[in-house]
Amino acid sequence: MRKKIGDIQLLQEAGEDTLAQVSALGVARGYERGEAIIWAQDECRYVYFILEGEVEVYRHASGGREQMLDRLGDGQCFNLVPVCLGLPENLANVRALKKTRVLAVPAADFTRLMETEPRLAITVARFLAARLEHMTRLIETLSLYSVRQRLARFLIDQADQMGSADGARWTQTDMANRLGTVRDVLGRALRRLANEGALRFERDRILLADRELLEKAARGED
C-alpha cells in the first residue's frame, strides 16, 4: 500500500515520515461501480485518498436534478474541505464510477497531523487554493455561458485530455449533469453542432470534425 500512498498527489511533497503516519492512520476500503462512498450532510468523519479507481463528486439540485462538481481518479483526494474547516457534515455526495479503492483517514487524526507537519499544511493550503480556482471556474461557466458554449468548451477539454488515465465514459446524462442542464437541451445542442459540421457521431461516440468551428461556438460566435 505504501507505493500507492506515495502516488497520492497531496502527499508527494510531504516526506516519508508523513507518508508513514498517513499509512498507519488510514483504513483501506473498496467500492463497486455505482456504490455511494459518502453523502452530503452525513457526519464528516474522514478524508479520502483514491488509491485506484474513479469517483464522481456531485450535489442534488432542486427537483431531483444532479449537479456534477468533479470527477477524480488515482492519486487524488476528496472531503478535505469540510475537514479543514472543522465542519460537522460532508459538503457533497461521492460515488464510485468504477471499482475503486480508497484510504480513509479519520478527520481528527488528519487535522492533528497538519498541525504537527508544516510541509503537509502547506501542501494542503495549495490544494485548497486549487479547489477554489476550480469552483470559481465552474461558477463562471454555469452563470456566464450558454449551454452551447459550455458544451463546446467541454468537448474541447475532453479532446485535449485524450490519452490520459482511463476513466469512466461520459454519457449524455453525465454531460448534462456536469454542464448544469438537462439531457433534452444538451441533445439539441449536440445535434446543432453536428449539423454545423463541428462534430460527428460514430455509433456511441462523439468525434470532433472541425476544431475551429467548435472553438468559435465556445466563444459564442454563431
Short mmCIF file of C-alpha atoms in Angstrom, two decimals:
data_model
loop_
_atom_site.label_atom_id
_atom_site.label_comp_id
_atom_site.label_asym_id
_atom_site.label_seq_id
_atom_site.Cartn_x
_atom_site.Cartn_y
_atom_site.Cartn_z
CA MET A 1 0.00 0.00 0.00
CA ARG A 2 2.91 2.38 0.63
CA LYS A 3 3.67 2.56 -3.08
CA LYS A 4 0.09 3.63 -3.80
CA ILE A 5 0.10 6.16 -0.98
CA GLY A 6 3.32 7.59 -2.37
CA ASP A 7 1.47 8.23 -5.63
CA ILE A 8 -1.12 10.47 -3.94
CA GLN A 9 -0.60 13.99 -5.24
CA LEU A 10 -1.33 15.72 -1.96
CA LEU A 11 1.28 13.66 -0.10
CA GLN A 12 4.07 13.55 -2.65
CA GLU A 13 5.83 16.57 -1.13
CA ALA A 14 5.04 15.75 2.49
CA GLY A 15 8.03 13.48 3.13
CA GLU A 16 8.48 9.87 4.14
CA ASP A 17 7.58 10.42 7.79
CA THR A 18 4.21 11.90 6.87
CA LEU A 19 3.58 9.11 4.38
CA ALA A 20 4.27 6.54 7.09
CA GLN A 21 1.89 8.28 9.51
CA VAL A 22 -0.89 8.55 6.94
CA SER A 23 -0.44 4.88 6.11
CA ALA A 24 -0.73 3.95 9.78
CA LEU A 25 -3.79 6.17 10.37
CA GLY A 26 -5.75 5.19 7.28
CA VAL A 27 -8.02 2.26 6.55
CA ALA A 28 -8.29 0.87 3.01
CA ARG A 29 -11.83 0.44 1.70
CA GLY A 30 -13.22 -0.88 -1.57
CA TYR A 31 -16.32 0.18 -3.50
CA GLU A 32 -18.06 -1.26 -6.53
CA ARG A 33 -19.20 0.77 -9.53
CA GLY A 34 -22.16 2.98 -8.61
CA GLU A 35 -21.73 2.48 -4.86
CA ALA A 36 -22.06 5.52 -2.61
CA ILE A 37 -18.94 6.46 -0.65
CA ILE A 38 -20.26 9.46 1.25
CA TRP A 39 -23.44 11.52 1.34
CA ALA A 40 -23.77 15.26 1.79
CA GLN A 41 -24.96 16.26 5.26
CA ASP A 42 -23.82 12.98 6.81
CA GLU A 43 -21.25 13.29 9.59
CA CYS A 44 -17.85 14.36 8.28
CA ARG A 45 -15.58 11.60 9.57
CA TYR A 46 -12.79 11.03 7.04
CA VAL A 47 -10.50 12.44 4.39
CA TYR A 48 -10.38 10.04 1.45
CA PHE A 49 -7.40 9.31 -0.81
CA ILE A 50 -8.06 7.41 -4.04
CA LEU A 51 -5.62 4.52 -4.34
CA GLU A 52 -7.16 3.30 -7.60
CA GLY A 53 -10.38 3.87 -9.48
CA GLU A 54 -12.53 6.91 -10.18
CA VAL A 55 -15.24 8.78 -8.29
CA GLU A 56 -17.84 11.43 -9.05
CA VAL A 57 -18.48 14.36 -6.72
CA TYR A 58 -21.96 15.85 -7.04
CA ARG A 59 -24.81 17.68 -5.35
CA HIS A 60 -28.56 17.25 -5.67
CA ALA A 61 -30.34 20.28 -7.11
CA SER A 62 -33.99 21.23 -6.76
CA GLY A 63 -36.41 18.82 -8.40
CA GLY A 64 -34.03 15.89 -8.01
CA ARG A 65 -31.54 17.03 -10.65
CA GLU A 66 -27.85 16.47 -10.07
CA GLN A 67 -25.02 18.94 -10.49
CA MET A 68 -21.72 17.20 -11.06
CA LEU A 69 -18.87 19.07 -9.38
CA ASP A 70 -15.93 16.92 -10.42
CA ARG A 71 -14.53 13.55 -11.38
CA LEU A 72 -11.44 12.37 -9.51
CA GLY A 73 -9.09 9.48 -10.15
CA ASP A 74 -5.96 7.72 -8.92
CA GLY A 75 -3.84 9.81 -6.56
CA GLN A 76 -6.48 12.43 -5.80
CA CYS A 77 -8.46 13.09 -2.64
CA PHE A 78 -11.86 14.33 -1.54
CA ASN A 79 -13.73 15.56 1.54
CA LEU A 80 -10.75 17.64 2.62
CA VAL A 81 -12.61 20.97 2.64
CA PRO A 82 -15.09 20.21 5.45
CA VAL A 83 -12.30 18.54 7.46
CA CYS A 84 -10.07 21.62 7.22
CA LEU A 85 -12.97 23.91 8.06
CA GLY A 86 -13.96 21.77 11.03
CA LEU A 87 -17.47 21.32 9.65
CA PRO A 88 -19.64 18.60 11.18
CA GLU A 89 -21.13 17.45 7.85
CA ASN A 90 -19.92 16.41 4.40
CA LEU A 91 -20.48 19.04 1.72
CA ALA A 92 -21.13 16.77 -1.28
CA ASN A 93 -22.07 13.27 -2.36
CA VAL A 94 -19.39 10.97 -3.76
CA ARG A 95 -19.91 7.67 -5.61
CA ALA A 96 -17.63 5.22 -7.35
CA LEU A 97 -17.70 5.31 -11.15
CA LYS A 98 -15.88 2.01 -11.37
CA LYS A 99 -14.29 -0.40 -8.93
CA THR A 100 -12.42 1.88 -6.54
CA ARG A 101 -10.11 1.58 -3.54
CA VAL A 102 -9.65 4.48 -1.14
CA LEU A 103 -7.66 5.15 2.00
CA ALA A 104 -9.94 6.68 4.65
CA VAL A 105 -8.06 8.78 7.22
CA PRO A 106 -10.00 9.92 10.31
CA ALA A 107 -10.68 13.67 10.19
CA ALA A 108 -9.38 14.36 13.68
CA ASP A 109 -6.14 12.44 13.06
CA PHE A 110 -5.52 14.22 9.77
CA THR A 111 -6.14 17.61 11.38
CA ARG A 112 -3.63 16.84 14.14
CA LEU A 113 -1.13 15.71 11.51
CA MET A 114 -1.42 19.04 9.69
CA GLU A 115 -0.78 20.86 12.97
CA THR A 116 2.49 19.00 13.54
CA GLU A 117 3.75 18.70 9.93
CA PRO A 118 4.28 22.15 8.34
CA ARG A 119 5.08 20.69 4.91
CA LEU A 120 1.75 18.87 4.88
CA ALA A 121 -0.09 22.03 5.96
CA ILE A 122 1.47 24.00 3.09
CA THR A 123 0.59 21.26 0.61
CA VAL A 124 -3.00 21.22 1.85
CA ALA A 125 -3.19 25.02 1.52
CA ARG A 126 -2.08 24.74 -2.11
CA PHE A 127 -4.62 22.00 -2.71
CA LEU A 128 -7.45 24.11 -1.27
CA ALA A 129 -6.37 27.08 -3.40
CA ALA A 130 -6.56 24.86 -6.49
CA ARG A 131 -10.03 23.67 -5.47
CA LEU A 132 -11.14 27.27 -5.05
CA GLU A 133 -9.89 28.06 -8.54
CA HIS A 134 -11.75 25.03 -9.92
CA MET A 135 -15.02 26.03 -8.25
CA THR A 136 -14.62 29.65 -9.39
CA ARG A 137 -14.25 28.46 -12.98
CA LEU A 138 -17.26 26.18 -12.60
CA ILE A 139 -19.43 29.02 -11.30
CA GLU A 140 -18.22 31.27 -14.12
CA THR A 141 -19.07 28.61 -16.70
CA LEU A 142 -22.55 27.93 -15.34
CA SER A 143 -23.51 31.56 -14.87
CA LEU A 144 -21.91 33.38 -17.82
CA TYR A 145 -22.03 30.95 -20.74
CA SER A 146 -24.86 29.37 -22.73
CA VAL A 147 -25.37 25.60 -22.86
CA ARG A 148 -23.93 25.65 -26.39
CA GLN A 149 -20.76 27.41 -25.19
CA ARG A 150 -20.42 25.13 -22.16
CA LEU A 151 -20.79 22.06 -24.34
CA ALA A 152 -18.24 23.26 -26.89
CA ARG A 153 -15.73 24.05 -24.12
CA PHE A 154 -16.34 20.68 -22.53
CA LEU A 155 -15.80 18.79 -25.80
CA ILE A 156 -12.58 20.69 -26.49
CA ASP A 157 -11.30 19.92 -22.98
CA GLN A 158 -12.13 16.24 -23.37
CA ALA A 159 -10.39 16.09 -26.74
CA ASP A 160 -7.28 17.67 -25.20
CA GLN A 161 -7.29 15.07 -22.42
CA MET A 162 -7.36 12.08 -24.77
CA GLY A 163 -4.60 9.65 -23.87
CA SER A 164 -4.71 10.46 -20.16
CA ALA A 165 -5.58 7.89 -17.49
CA ASP A 166 -8.55 5.77 -18.45
CA GLY A 167 -11.76 6.82 -16.74
CA ALA A 168 -15.49 6.24 -16.88
CA ARG A 169 -17.19 7.22 -20.12
CA TRP A 170 -19.37 10.30 -20.35
CA THR A 171 -23.00 9.59 -21.17
CA GLN A 172 -25.26 12.40 -22.31
CA THR A 173 -26.86 12.38 -18.86
CA ASP A 174 -23.41 12.74 -17.26
CA MET A 175 -22.59 15.62 -19.59
CA ALA A 176 -25.89 17.35 -18.79
CA ASN A 177 -25.22 16.99 -15.06
CA ARG A 178 -21.72 18.40 -15.48
CA LEU A 179 -22.88 21.33 -17.61
CA GLY A 180 -25.86 22.30 -15.46
CA THR A 181 -28.61 21.47 -17.94
CA VAL A 182 -30.98 18.64 -18.87
CA ARG A 183 -30.49 15.88 -21.42
CA ASP A 184 -33.04 17.19 -23.95
CA VAL A 185 -31.38 20.60 -24.10
CA LEU A 186 -27.96 19.01 -24.35
CA GLY A 187 -29.14 16.74 -27.15
CA ARG A 188 -30.38 19.69 -29.19
CA ALA A 189 -27.06 21.47 -28.70
CA LEU A 190 -25.16 18.37 -29.83
CA ARG A 191 -27.31 17.97 -32.95
CA ARG A 192 -26.85 21.63 -33.85
CA LEU A 193 -23.07 21.33 -33.60
CA ALA A 194 -23.20 18.19 -35.70
CA ASN A 195 -25.36 19.89 -38.36
CA GLU A 196 -22.85 22.74 -38.49
CA GLY A 197 -20.01 20.27 -39.09
CA ALA A 198 -18.19 20.86 -35.81
CA LEU A 199 -18.60 17.25 -34.68
CA ARG A 200 -19.98 13.93 -35.84
CA PHE A 201 -21.47 10.86 -34.23
CA GLU A 202 -19.92 7.43 -34.68
CA ARG A 203 -22.02 4.74 -33.01
CA ASP A 204 -21.99 5.81 -29.35
CA ARG A 205 -19.03 8.18 -29.71
CA ILE A 206 -18.80 11.92 -30.34
CA LEU A 207 -15.88 12.87 -32.59
CA LEU A 208 -14.54 16.36 -33.28
CA ALA A 209 -14.82 17.08 -37.01
CA ASP A 210 -13.76 20.74 -37.07
CA ARG A 211 -11.98 22.17 -34.03
CA GLU A 212 -12.06 25.71 -35.39
CA LEU A 213 -15.86 25.62 -35.64
CA LEU A 214 -16.07 24.20 -32.11
CA GLU A 215 -13.78 26.93 -30.77
CA LYS A 216 -16.00 29.56 -32.41
CA ALA A 217 -19.02 28.01 -30.68
CA ALA A 218 -17.14 28.07 -27.38
CA ARG A 219 -16.56 31.80 -27.84
CA GLY A 220 -20.27 32.35 -28.54
CA GLU A 221 -19.80 33.06 -32.24
CA ASP A 222 -22.74 31.63 -34.19
#
